[in-house]
mmCIF file of C-alpha atoms in Angstrom:
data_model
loop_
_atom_site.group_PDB
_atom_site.id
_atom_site.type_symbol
_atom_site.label_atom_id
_atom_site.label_comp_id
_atom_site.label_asym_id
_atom_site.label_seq_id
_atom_site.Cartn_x
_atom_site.Cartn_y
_atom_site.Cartn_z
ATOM 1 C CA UNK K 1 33.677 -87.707 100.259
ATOM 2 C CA UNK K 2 34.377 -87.736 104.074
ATOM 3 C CA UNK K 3 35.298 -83.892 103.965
ATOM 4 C CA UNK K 4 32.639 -83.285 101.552
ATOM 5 C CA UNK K 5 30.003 -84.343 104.339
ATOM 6 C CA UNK K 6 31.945 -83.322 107.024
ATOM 7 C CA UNK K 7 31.837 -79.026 105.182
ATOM 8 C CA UNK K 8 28.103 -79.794 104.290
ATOM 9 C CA UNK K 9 27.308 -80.873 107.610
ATOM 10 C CA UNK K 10 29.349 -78.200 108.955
ATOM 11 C CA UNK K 11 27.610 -75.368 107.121
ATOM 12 C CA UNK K 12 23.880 -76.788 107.235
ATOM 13 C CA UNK K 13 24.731 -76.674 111.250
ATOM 14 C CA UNK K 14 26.248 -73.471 111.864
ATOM 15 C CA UNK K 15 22.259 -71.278 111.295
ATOM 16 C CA UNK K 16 20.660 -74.025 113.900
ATOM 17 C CA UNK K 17 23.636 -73.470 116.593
ATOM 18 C CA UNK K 18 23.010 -69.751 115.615
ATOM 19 C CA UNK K 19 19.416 -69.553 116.511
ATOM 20 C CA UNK K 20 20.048 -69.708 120.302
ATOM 21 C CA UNK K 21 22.352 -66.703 120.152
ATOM 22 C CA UNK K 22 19.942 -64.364 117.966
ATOM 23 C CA UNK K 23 17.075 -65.076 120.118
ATOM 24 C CA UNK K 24 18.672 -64.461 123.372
ATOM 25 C CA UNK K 25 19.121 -60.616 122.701
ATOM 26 C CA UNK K 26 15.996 -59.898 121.861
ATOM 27 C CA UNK K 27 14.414 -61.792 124.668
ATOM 28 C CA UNK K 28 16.164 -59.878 127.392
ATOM 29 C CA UNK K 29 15.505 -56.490 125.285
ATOM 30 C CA UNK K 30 11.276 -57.245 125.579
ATOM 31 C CA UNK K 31 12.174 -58.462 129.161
ATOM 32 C CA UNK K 32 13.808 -55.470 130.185
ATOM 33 C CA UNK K 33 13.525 -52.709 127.587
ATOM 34 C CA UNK K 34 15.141 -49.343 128.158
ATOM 35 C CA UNK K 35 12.238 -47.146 129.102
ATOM 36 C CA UNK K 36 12.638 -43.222 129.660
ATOM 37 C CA UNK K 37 10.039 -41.296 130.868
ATOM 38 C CA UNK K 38 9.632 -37.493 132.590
ATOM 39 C CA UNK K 39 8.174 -36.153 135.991
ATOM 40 C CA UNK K 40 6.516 -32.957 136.510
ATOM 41 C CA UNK K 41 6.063 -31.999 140.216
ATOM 42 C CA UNK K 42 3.332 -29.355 141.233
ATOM 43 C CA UNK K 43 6.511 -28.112 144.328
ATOM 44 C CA UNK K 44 9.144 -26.157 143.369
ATOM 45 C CA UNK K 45 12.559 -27.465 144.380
ATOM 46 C CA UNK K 46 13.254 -25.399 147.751
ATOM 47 C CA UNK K 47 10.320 -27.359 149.051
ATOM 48 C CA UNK K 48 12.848 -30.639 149.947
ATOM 49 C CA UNK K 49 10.804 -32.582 151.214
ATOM 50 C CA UNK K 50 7.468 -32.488 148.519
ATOM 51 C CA UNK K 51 10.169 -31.710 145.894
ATOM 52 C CA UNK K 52 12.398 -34.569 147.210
ATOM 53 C CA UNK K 53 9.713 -36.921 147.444
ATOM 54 C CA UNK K 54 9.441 -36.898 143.492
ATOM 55 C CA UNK K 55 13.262 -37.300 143.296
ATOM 56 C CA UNK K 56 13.252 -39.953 145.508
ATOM 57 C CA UNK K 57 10.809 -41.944 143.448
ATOM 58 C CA UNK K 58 12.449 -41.252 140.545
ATOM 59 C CA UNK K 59 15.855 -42.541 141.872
ATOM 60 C CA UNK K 60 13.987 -45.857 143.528
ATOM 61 C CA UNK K 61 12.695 -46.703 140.161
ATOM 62 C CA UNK K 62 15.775 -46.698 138.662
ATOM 63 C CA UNK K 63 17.618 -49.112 141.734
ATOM 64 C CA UNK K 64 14.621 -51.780 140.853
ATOM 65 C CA UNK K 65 15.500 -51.808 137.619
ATOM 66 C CA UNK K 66 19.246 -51.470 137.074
ATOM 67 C CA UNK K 67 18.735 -48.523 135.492
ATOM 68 C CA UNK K 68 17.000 -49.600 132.735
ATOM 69 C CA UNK K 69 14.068 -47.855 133.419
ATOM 70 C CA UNK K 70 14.668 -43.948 134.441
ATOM 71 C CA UNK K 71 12.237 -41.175 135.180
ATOM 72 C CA UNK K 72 13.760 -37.247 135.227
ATOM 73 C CA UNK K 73 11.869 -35.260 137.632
ATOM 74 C CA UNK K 74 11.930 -31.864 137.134
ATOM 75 C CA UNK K 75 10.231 -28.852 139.347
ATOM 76 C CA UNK K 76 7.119 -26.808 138.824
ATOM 77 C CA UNK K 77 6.901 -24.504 135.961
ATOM 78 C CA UNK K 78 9.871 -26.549 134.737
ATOM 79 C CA UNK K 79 8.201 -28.525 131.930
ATOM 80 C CA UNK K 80 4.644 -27.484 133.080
ATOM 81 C CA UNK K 81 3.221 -25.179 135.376
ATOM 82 C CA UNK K 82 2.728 -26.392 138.812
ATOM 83 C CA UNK K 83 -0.861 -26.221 139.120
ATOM 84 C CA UNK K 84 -1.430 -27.994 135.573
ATOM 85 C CA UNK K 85 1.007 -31.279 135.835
ATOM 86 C CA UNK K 86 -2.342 -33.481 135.750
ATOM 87 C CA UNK K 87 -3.424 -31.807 132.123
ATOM 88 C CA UNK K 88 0.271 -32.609 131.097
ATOM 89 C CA UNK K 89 0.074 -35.973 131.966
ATOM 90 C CA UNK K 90 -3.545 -36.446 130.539
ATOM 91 C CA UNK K 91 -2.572 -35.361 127.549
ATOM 92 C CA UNK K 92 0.580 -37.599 126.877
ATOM 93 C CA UNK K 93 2.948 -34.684 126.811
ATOM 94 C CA UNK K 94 4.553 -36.264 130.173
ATOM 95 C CA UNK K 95 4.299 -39.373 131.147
ATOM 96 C CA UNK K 96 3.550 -38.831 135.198
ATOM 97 C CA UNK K 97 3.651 -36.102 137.641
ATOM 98 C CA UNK K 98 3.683 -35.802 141.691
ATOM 99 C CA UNK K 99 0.828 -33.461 142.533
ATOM 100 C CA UNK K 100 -1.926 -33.121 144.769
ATOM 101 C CA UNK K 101 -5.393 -34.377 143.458
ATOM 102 C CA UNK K 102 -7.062 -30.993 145.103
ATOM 103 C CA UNK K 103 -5.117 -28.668 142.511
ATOM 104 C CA UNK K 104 -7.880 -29.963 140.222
ATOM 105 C CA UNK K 105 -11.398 -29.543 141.643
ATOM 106 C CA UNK K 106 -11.988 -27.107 138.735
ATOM 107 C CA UNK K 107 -12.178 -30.304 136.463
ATOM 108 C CA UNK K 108 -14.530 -31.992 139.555
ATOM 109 C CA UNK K 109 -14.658 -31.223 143.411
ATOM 110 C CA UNK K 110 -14.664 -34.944 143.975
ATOM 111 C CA UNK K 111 -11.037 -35.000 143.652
ATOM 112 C CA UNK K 112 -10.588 -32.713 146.827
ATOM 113 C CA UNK K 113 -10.767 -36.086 148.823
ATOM 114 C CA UNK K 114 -8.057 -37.957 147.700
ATOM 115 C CA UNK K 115 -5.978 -34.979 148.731
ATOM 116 C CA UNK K 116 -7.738 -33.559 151.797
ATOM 117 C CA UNK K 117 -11.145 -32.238 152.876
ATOM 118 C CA UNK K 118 -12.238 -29.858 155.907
ATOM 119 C CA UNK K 119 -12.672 -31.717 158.937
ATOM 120 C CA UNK K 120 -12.302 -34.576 156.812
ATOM 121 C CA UNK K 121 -9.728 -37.532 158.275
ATOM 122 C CA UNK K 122 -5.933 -37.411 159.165
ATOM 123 C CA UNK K 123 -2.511 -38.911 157.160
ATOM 124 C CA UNK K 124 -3.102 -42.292 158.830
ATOM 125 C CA UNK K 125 -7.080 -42.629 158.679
ATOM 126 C CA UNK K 126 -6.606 -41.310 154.944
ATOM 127 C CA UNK K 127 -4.060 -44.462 154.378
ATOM 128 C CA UNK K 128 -6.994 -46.682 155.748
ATOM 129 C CA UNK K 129 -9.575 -45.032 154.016
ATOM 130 C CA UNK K 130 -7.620 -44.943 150.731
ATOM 131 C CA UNK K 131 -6.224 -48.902 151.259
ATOM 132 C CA UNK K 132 -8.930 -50.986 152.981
ATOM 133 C CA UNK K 133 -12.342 -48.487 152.762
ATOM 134 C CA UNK K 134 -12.613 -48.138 149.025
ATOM 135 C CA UNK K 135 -10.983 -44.622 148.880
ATOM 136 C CA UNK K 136 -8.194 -45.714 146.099
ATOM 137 C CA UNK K 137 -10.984 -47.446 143.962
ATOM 138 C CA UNK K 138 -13.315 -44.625 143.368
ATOM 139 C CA UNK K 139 -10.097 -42.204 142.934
ATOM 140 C CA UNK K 140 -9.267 -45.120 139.880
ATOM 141 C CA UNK K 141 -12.924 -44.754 138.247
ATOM 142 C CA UNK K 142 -12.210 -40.947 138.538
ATOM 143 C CA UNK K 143 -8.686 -40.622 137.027
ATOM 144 C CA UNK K 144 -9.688 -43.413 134.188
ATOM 145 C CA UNK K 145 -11.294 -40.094 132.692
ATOM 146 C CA UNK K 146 -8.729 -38.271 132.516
ATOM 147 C CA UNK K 147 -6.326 -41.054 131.069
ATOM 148 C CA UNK K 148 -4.307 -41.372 134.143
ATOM 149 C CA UNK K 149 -3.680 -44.009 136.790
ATOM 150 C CA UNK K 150 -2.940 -42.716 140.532
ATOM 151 C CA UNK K 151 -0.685 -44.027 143.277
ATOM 152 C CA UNK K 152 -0.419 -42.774 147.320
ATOM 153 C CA UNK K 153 3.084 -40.839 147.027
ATOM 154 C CA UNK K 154 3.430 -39.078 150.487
ATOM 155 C CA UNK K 155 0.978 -37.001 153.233
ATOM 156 C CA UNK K 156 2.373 -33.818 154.955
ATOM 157 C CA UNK K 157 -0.069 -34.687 158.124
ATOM 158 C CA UNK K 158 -1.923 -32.128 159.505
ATOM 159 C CA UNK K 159 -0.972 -28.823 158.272
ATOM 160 C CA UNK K 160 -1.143 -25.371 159.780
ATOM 161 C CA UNK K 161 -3.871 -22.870 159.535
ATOM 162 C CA UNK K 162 -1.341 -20.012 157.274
ATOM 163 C CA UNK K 163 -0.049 -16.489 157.454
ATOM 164 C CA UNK K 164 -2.082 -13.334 158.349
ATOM 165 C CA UNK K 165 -0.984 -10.169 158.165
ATOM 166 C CA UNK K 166 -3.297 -9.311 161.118
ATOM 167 C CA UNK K 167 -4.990 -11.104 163.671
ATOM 168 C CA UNK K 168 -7.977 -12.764 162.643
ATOM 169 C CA UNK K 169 -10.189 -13.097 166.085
ATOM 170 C CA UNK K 170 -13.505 -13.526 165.119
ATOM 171 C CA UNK K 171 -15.627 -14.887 162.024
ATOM 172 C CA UNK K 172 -16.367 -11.102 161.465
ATOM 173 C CA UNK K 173 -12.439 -10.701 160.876
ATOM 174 C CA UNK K 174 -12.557 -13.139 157.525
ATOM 175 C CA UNK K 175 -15.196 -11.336 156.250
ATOM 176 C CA UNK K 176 -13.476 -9.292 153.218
ATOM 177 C CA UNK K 177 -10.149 -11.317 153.617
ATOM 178 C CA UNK K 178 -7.661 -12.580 150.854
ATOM 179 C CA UNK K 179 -6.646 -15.352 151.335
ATOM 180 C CA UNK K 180 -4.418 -17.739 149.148
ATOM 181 C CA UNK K 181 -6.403 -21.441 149.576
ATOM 182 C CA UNK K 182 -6.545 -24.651 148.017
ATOM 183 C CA UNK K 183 -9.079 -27.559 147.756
ATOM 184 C CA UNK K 184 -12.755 -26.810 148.876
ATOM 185 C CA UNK K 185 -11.653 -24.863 151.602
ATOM 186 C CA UNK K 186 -11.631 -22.249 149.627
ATOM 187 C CA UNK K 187 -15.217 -22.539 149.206
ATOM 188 C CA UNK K 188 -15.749 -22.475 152.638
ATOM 189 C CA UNK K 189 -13.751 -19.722 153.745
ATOM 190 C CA UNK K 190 -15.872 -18.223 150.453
ATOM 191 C CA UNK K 191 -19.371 -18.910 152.714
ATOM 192 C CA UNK K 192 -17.411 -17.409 155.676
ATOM 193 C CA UNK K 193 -16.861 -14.141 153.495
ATOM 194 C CA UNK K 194 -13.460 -14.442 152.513
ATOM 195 C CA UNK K 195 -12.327 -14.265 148.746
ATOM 196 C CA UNK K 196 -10.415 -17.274 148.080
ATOM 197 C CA UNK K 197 -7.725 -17.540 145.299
ATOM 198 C CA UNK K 198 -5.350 -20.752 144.484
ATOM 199 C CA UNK K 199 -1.513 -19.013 144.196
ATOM 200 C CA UNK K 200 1.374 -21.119 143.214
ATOM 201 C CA UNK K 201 3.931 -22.112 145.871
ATOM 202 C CA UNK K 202 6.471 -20.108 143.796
ATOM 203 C CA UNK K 203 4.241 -16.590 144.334
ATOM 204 C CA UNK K 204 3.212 -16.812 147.743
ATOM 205 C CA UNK K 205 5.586 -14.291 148.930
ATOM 206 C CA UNK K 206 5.446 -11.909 146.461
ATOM 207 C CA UNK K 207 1.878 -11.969 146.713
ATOM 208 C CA UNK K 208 1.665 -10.893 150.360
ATOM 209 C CA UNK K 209 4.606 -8.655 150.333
ATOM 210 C CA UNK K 210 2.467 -6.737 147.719
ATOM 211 C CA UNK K 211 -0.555 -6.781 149.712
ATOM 212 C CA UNK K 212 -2.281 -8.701 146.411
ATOM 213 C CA UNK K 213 -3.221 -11.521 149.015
ATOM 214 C CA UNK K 214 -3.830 -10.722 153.218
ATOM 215 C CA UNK K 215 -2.905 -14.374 154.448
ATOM 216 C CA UNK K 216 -1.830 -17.550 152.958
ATOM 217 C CA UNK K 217 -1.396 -21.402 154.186
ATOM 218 C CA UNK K 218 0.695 -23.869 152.555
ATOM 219 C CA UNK K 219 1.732 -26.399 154.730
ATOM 220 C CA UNK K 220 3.401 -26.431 157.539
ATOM 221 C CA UNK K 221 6.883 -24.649 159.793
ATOM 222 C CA UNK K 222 9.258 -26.890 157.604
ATOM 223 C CA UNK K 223 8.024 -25.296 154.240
ATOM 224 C CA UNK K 224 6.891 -22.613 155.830
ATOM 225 C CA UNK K 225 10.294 -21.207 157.442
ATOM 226 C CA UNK K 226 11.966 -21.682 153.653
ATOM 227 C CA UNK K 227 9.538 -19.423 151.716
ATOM 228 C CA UNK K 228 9.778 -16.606 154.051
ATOM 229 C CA UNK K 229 6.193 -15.792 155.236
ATOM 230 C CA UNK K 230 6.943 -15.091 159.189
ATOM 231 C CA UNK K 231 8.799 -11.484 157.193
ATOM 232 C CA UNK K 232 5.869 -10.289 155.639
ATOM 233 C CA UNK K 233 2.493 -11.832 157.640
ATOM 234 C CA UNK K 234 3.554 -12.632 161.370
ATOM 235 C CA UNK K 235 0.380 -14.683 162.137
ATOM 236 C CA UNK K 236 0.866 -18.094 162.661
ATOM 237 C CA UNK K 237 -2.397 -19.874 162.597
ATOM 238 C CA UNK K 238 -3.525 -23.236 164.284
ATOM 239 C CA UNK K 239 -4.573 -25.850 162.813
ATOM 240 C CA UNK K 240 -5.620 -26.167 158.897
ATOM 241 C CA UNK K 241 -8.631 -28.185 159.902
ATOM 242 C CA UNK K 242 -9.228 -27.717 156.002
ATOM 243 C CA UNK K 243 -5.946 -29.868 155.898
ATOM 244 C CA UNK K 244 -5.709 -32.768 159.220
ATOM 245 C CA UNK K 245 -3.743 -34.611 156.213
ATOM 246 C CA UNK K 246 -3.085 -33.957 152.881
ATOM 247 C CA UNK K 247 -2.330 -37.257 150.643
ATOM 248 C CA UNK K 248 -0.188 -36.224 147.213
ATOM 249 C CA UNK K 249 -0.287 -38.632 144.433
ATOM 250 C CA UNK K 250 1.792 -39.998 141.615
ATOM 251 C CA UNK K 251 0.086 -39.927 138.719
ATOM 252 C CA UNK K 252 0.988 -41.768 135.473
ATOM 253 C CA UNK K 253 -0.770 -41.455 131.759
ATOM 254 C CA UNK K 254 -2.819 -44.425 131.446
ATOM 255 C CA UNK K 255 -1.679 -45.752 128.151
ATOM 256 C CA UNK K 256 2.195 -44.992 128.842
ATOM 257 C CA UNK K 257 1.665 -46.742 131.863
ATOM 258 C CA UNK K 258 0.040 -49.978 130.662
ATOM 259 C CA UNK K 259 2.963 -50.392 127.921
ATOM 260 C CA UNK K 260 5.393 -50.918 131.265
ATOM 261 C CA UNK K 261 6.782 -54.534 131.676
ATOM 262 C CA UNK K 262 4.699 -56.035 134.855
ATOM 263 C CA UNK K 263 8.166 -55.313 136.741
ATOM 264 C CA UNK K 264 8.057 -51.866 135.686
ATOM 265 C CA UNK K 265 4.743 -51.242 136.820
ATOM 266 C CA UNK K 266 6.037 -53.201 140.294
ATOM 267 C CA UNK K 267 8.834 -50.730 140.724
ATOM 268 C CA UNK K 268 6.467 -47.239 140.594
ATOM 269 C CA UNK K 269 4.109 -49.437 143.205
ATOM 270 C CA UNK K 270 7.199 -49.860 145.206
ATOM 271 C CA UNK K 271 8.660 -46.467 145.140
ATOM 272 C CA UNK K 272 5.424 -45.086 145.526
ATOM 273 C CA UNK K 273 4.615 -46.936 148.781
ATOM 274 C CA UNK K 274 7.486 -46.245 150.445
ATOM 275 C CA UNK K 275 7.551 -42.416 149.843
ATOM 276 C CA UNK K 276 4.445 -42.892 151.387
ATOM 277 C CA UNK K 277 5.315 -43.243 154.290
ATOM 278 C CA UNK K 278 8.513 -41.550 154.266
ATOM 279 C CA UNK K 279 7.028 -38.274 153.686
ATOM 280 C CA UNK K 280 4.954 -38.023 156.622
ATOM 281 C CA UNK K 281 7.736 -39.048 159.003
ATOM 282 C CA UNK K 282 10.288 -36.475 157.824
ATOM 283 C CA UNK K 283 7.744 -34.048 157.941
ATOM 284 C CA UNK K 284 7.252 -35.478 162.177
ATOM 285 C CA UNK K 285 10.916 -34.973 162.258
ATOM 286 C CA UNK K 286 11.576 -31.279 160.438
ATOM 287 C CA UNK K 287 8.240 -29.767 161.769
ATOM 288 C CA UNK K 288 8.822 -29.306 165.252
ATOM 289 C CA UNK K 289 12.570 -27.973 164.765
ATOM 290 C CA UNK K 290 11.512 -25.281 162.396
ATOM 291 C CA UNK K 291 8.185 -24.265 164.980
ATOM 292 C CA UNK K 292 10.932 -23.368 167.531
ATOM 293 C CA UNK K 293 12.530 -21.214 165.079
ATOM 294 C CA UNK K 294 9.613 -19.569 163.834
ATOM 295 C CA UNK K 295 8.548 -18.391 166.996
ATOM 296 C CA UNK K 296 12.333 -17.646 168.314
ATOM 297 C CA UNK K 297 12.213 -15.269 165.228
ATOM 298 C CA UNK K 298 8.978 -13.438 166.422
ATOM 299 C CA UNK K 299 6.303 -15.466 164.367
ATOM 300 C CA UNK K 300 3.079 -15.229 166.680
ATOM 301 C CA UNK K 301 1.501 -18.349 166.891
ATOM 302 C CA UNK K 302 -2.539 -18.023 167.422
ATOM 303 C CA UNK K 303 -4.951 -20.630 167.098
ATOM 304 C CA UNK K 304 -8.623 -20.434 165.692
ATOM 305 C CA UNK K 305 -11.015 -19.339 168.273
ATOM 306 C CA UNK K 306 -13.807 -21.856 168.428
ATOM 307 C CA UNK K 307 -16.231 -19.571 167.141
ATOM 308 C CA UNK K 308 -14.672 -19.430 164.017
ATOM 309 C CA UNK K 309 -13.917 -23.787 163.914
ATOM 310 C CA UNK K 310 -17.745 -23.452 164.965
ATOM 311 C CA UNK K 311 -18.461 -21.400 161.558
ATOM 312 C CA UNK K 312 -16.231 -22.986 159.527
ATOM 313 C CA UNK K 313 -17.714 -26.844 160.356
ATOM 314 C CA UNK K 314 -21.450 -25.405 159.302
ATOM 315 C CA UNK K 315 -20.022 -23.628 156.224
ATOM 316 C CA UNK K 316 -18.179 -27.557 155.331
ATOM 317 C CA UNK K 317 -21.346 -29.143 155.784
ATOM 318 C CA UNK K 318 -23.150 -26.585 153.724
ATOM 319 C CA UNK K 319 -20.349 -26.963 150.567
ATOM 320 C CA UNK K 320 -20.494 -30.634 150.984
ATOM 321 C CA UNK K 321 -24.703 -30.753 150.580
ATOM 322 C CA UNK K 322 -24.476 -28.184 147.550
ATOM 323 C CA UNK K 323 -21.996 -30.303 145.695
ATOM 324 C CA UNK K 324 -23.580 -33.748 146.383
ATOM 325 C CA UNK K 325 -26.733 -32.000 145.230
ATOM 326 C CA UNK K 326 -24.926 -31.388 142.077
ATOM 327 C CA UNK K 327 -22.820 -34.530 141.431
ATOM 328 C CA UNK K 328 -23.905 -38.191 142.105
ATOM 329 C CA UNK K 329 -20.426 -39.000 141.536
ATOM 330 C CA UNK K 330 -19.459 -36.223 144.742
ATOM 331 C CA UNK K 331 -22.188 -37.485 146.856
ATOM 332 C CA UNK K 332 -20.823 -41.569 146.559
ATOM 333 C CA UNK K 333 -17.466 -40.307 147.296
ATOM 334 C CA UNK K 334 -19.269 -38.246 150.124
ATOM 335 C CA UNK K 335 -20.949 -40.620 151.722
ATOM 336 C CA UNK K 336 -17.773 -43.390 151.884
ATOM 337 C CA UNK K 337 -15.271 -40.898 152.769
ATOM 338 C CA UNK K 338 -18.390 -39.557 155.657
ATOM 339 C CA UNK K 339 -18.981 -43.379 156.328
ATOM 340 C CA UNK K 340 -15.345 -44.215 156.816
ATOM 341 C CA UNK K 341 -15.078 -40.872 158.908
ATOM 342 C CA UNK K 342 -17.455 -41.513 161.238
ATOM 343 C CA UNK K 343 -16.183 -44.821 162.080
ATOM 344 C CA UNK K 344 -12.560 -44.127 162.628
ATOM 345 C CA UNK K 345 -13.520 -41.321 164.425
ATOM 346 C CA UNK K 346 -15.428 -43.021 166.885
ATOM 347 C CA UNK K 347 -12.114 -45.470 167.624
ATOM 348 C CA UNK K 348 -9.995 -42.986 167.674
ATOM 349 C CA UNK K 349 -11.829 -41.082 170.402
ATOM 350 C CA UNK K 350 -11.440 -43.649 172.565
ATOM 351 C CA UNK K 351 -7.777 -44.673 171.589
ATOM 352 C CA UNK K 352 -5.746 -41.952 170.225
ATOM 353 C CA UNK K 353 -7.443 -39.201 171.659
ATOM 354 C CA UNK K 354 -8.059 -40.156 175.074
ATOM 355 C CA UNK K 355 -4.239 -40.926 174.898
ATOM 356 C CA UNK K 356 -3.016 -37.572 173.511
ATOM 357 C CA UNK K 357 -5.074 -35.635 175.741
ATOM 358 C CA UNK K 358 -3.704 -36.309 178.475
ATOM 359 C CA UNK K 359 0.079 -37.244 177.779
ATOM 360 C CA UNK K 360 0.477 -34.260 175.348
ATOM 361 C CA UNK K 361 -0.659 -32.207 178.310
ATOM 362 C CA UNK K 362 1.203 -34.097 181.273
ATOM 363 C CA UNK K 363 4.936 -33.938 179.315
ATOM 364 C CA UNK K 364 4.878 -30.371 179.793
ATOM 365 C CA UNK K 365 2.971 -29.813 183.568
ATOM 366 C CA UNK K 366 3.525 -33.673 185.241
ATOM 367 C CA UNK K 367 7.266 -34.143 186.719
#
């Protein structure tokens, strides 16, 4: 009777000391699932550091999580053309891409400020503007339309003012030109007389080798020296006032990003934030190096006659009326991004650019 108990005791214990075990497994699995998602960049890959920047998140994800959550990036035109990766992502065919909001203004011109605007503010009065002045918010009430959810992913800092195949001296020079352009800038180089047209990184070349374009910007000597342009359009212009930043995004599908475990989510925050910053300081690095070689190799660096920056500042304000006149939801973004402007502006007059003035000036003439 003894043994009897003993096997019925036995056996009516075994499923209760079992119950731990089976609900262990599952509760890491929900914890940490296994999550697999795909990256579309708007750069093509010999861009290393806007192409890198996507890798780089991609890789950082995957170190938070022990691999358990793992994003493939892959290059524009890859999975999805470069200058569409938000309609991918908006859609659900991708889960995220690394783009710059700008790309899109044919969906709304509002987006051109979460990129970069004409004389609008700089890689570190963007991060302000963007963190502490309300900048990310109204970019979140924007992108909730198009199903996606945005975070800061990198800023090239000011950029130069492109390629010309001649010299462009006076506003009466842009009249007629061709000239590959993104964001609004396009529209004011439009008012100036120029015909604008938005050309994939990957076509630049071709395009003014052919004579199908007569000048093109992109970003900067880093980029610039890899794709080639000093060969075919000599004309270095100085600066891309269109460009005295320009922020690039990571931008996830709403609904593939709200199904991510809280420490999921914490991991693209993470990533995001430091690429950030790591963007603009490799670009600080890489920049100046490649500017000696450019010119060393016969580029001609020129800089915008005031005339023209003259022109081209009434031609922004006269873009920026006509499209708050259109959109309420362009003239609120206006009058922050205007508001913030003005402000920081003011400071840095007195701080940064009393300082640069004179010490960018008195390292090359003051021994």
């Amino acid at each position: 009777m003894s043994s009897s108990v003993n096997r019925r005791a036995l056996l009516g214990a075994a499923p209760a000391a079992a119950v731990p075990v089976m609900l262990a497994a599952p509760a890491v699995a929900q914890t940490n699932p296994e999550v697999r998602w795909r990256l579309t960049s708007s750069f093509p890959k010999n861009t290393d550091i806007l192409w890198g920047t996507a890798e780089a998140v991609a890789r950082r994800v995957g170190e938070l999580t022990d691999g358990r959550f793992r994003i493939q990036a892959f290059s524009a035109g890859e999975i999805a053309p470069a200058l569409s990766a938000l309609d991918a992502v908006q859609s659900g065919s991708i889960e995220c891409c690394h783009t710059a909001t700008y790309y899109y203004i044919g969906k709304d011109p509002t987006l051109a400020f979460f990129t970069a605007v004409p004389f609008g503010l700089n890689a570190r009065q963007n991060t302000a503007w963007l963190r502490h002045g309300g900048g990310q918010q109204l970019l979140d009430e924007l992108l909730r339309e198009y199903n996606a959810v945005s975070f800061p992913c990198g800023d090239t800092g000011a950029q130069m003012g492109g390629w010309f195949r001649r010299e462009i001296r006076t506003v009466e020079d842009v009249r007629g030109l061709k000239f590959r352009i993104t964001g609004l800038a396009g529209q004011v180089f439009a008012k100036m007389g120029a015909t604008p047209s938005v050309t994939p990184a990957s076509d630049i070349y071709s395009s003014l080798e052919r004579g199908t374009i007569d000048a093109a910007e992109f970003v900067g000597p880093h980029d610039d020296e890899k794709l080639g342009f000093a060969r075919v359009a000599p004309n270095y212009y100085a600066p891309g006032f269109w460009e005295p930043g320009a922020r690039l995004h990571f931008i996830a599908n709403q609904r593939a990003y709200d199904a991510l475990p809280a420490a999921y989510k914490a991991a693209i925050q993470v990533a995001c934030a430091e690429a950030d910053a790591e963007m603009v300081a490799k670009y600080d690095v890489a920049n100046p190096q490649a500017l000696r070689r450019l010119v060393a190799a016969g580029a001609q660096l020129r800089f915008w006659s005031r005339p023209i920056l003259e022109a081209a500042w009434r031609a922004t304000n006269e873009v920026m009326t006509e499209q708050a006149d259109k959109s309420e939801r362009f003239k609120k973004v206006l009058e922050s991004n205007r508001r913030f402007r003005d402000e920081v502006y003011t400071w840095h007059r007195v701080s940064e650019n009393s300082f640069d003035n004179f010490a960018f000036t008195a390292s090359q003439t003051v021994r």
